[in-house]
Structures are given as C-alpha cells and as structure tokens.
Amino acid sequence: MSTRGSDGNVLAALCSFFILGLGQLLQGRMLAAAIHFVIDVILWIFLLGWLMHIFSAYSAAVYEKK
C-alpha cells in the first residue's frame, strides 16, 4: 500500500513527469491517467503542456490510497 511520500509515490511521480499519466496508471488510477493525458495534449497546443507535467508529477507524489 502506497502512502504519501513512499517509494512507490516517488517512482510514480518520476514516471508521470516524463510520460504524462504513467504515474497515475502505476497507482491504478486509470481515469486520472486518461484525464491527465488528454489535458496535456490540449495544453501542448498552446505550449503550456509543461504545466500539466509538473501538476501530474505532484499529483502522483501526494496521492494517498483511501
């Protein structure tokens, strides 16, 4: 079970930073992964995709399984 700041979350955050949504996918959050990916594609049209990469990595890092 991953807790906030655990090794699993750090790995997920790194994965999500480089391949958007992969960290959420590793955590088993399929819908979140798809949403992050779609929003990133839209934002890259306006050259703002890097913002989503940072947010996605942060989201994966602080995720706590309920």
Short mmCIF file of C-alpha atoms in Angstrom, two decimals:
data_model
loop_
_atom_site.label_atom_id
_atom_site.label_comp_id
_atom_site.label_asym_id
_atom_site.label_seq_id
_atom_site.Cartn_x
_atom_site.Cartn_y
_atom_site.Cartn_z
CA MET A 1 0.00 0.00 0.00
CA SER A 2 1.44 3.38 -1.04
CA THR A 3 1.37 6.20 1.44
CA ARG A 4 2.23 9.82 0.91
CA GLY A 5 5.98 10.18 0.31
CA SER A 6 6.54 6.44 -0.06
CA ASP A 7 8.97 4.99 -2.58
CA GLY A 8 6.04 3.95 -4.77
CA ASN A 9 4.78 7.50 -4.95
CA VAL A 10 8.22 8.87 -5.75
CA LEU A 11 8.56 6.38 -8.61
CA ALA A 12 5.04 7.23 -9.81
CA ALA A 13 5.86 10.95 -9.71
CA LEU A 14 9.01 10.46 -11.78
CA CYS A 15 7.17 8.31 -14.31
CA SER A 16 4.36 10.82 -14.53
CA PHE A 17 6.77 13.71 -15.06
CA PHE A 18 8.38 12.07 -18.10
CA ILE A 19 5.37 10.23 -19.54
CA LEU A 20 2.24 12.03 -18.53
CA GLY A 21 -0.32 9.84 -16.78
CA LEU A 22 2.04 6.87 -16.34
CA GLY A 23 2.41 7.55 -12.61
CA GLN A 24 -1.34 7.56 -12.12
CA LEU A 25 -1.54 4.38 -14.20
CA LEU A 26 1.05 2.70 -11.95
CA GLN A 27 -1.09 3.65 -8.96
CA GLY A 28 -4.13 2.03 -10.57
CA ARG A 29 -5.93 5.30 -11.29
CA MET A 30 -7.00 4.68 -14.89
CA LEU A 31 -9.43 7.61 -15.18
CA ALA A 32 -6.95 10.10 -13.69
CA ALA A 33 -4.25 8.88 -16.09
CA ALA A 34 -6.53 9.37 -19.09
CA ILE A 35 -7.64 12.82 -17.93
CA HIS A 36 -4.06 13.97 -17.33
CA PHE A 37 -3.01 12.74 -20.76
CA VAL A 38 -5.91 14.40 -22.61
CA ILE A 39 -5.49 17.72 -20.80
CA ASP A 40 -1.76 17.66 -21.54
CA VAL A 41 -2.32 17.12 -25.26
CA ILE A 42 -4.71 20.08 -25.30
CA LEU A 43 -2.31 22.29 -23.32
CA TRP A 44 0.64 21.49 -25.59
CA ILE A 45 -1.30 23.12 -28.44
CA PHE A 46 -0.83 26.37 -26.51
CA LEU A 47 2.74 25.46 -25.40
CA LEU A 48 1.60 25.05 -21.79
CA GLY A 49 1.90 21.27 -21.54
CA TRP A 50 4.84 21.57 -19.17
CA LEU A 51 2.43 22.87 -16.52
CA MET A 52 0.46 19.63 -16.69
CA HIS A 53 3.67 17.59 -16.39
CA ILE A 54 4.53 19.35 -13.13
CA PHE A 55 0.97 19.02 -11.80
CA SER A 56 0.77 15.34 -12.79
CA ALA A 57 4.05 14.55 -11.02
CA TYR A 58 2.86 16.40 -7.91
CA SER A 59 -0.49 14.61 -8.00
CA ALA A 60 1.22 11.22 -8.14
CA ALA A 61 3.63 12.14 -5.35
CA VAL A 62 0.98 13.18 -2.83
CA TYR A 63 -1.62 10.52 -3.68
CA GLU A 64 -2.89 8.56 -0.68
CA LYS A 65 -4.87 5.39 -1.23
CA LYS A 66 -8.19 5.55 0.61
#
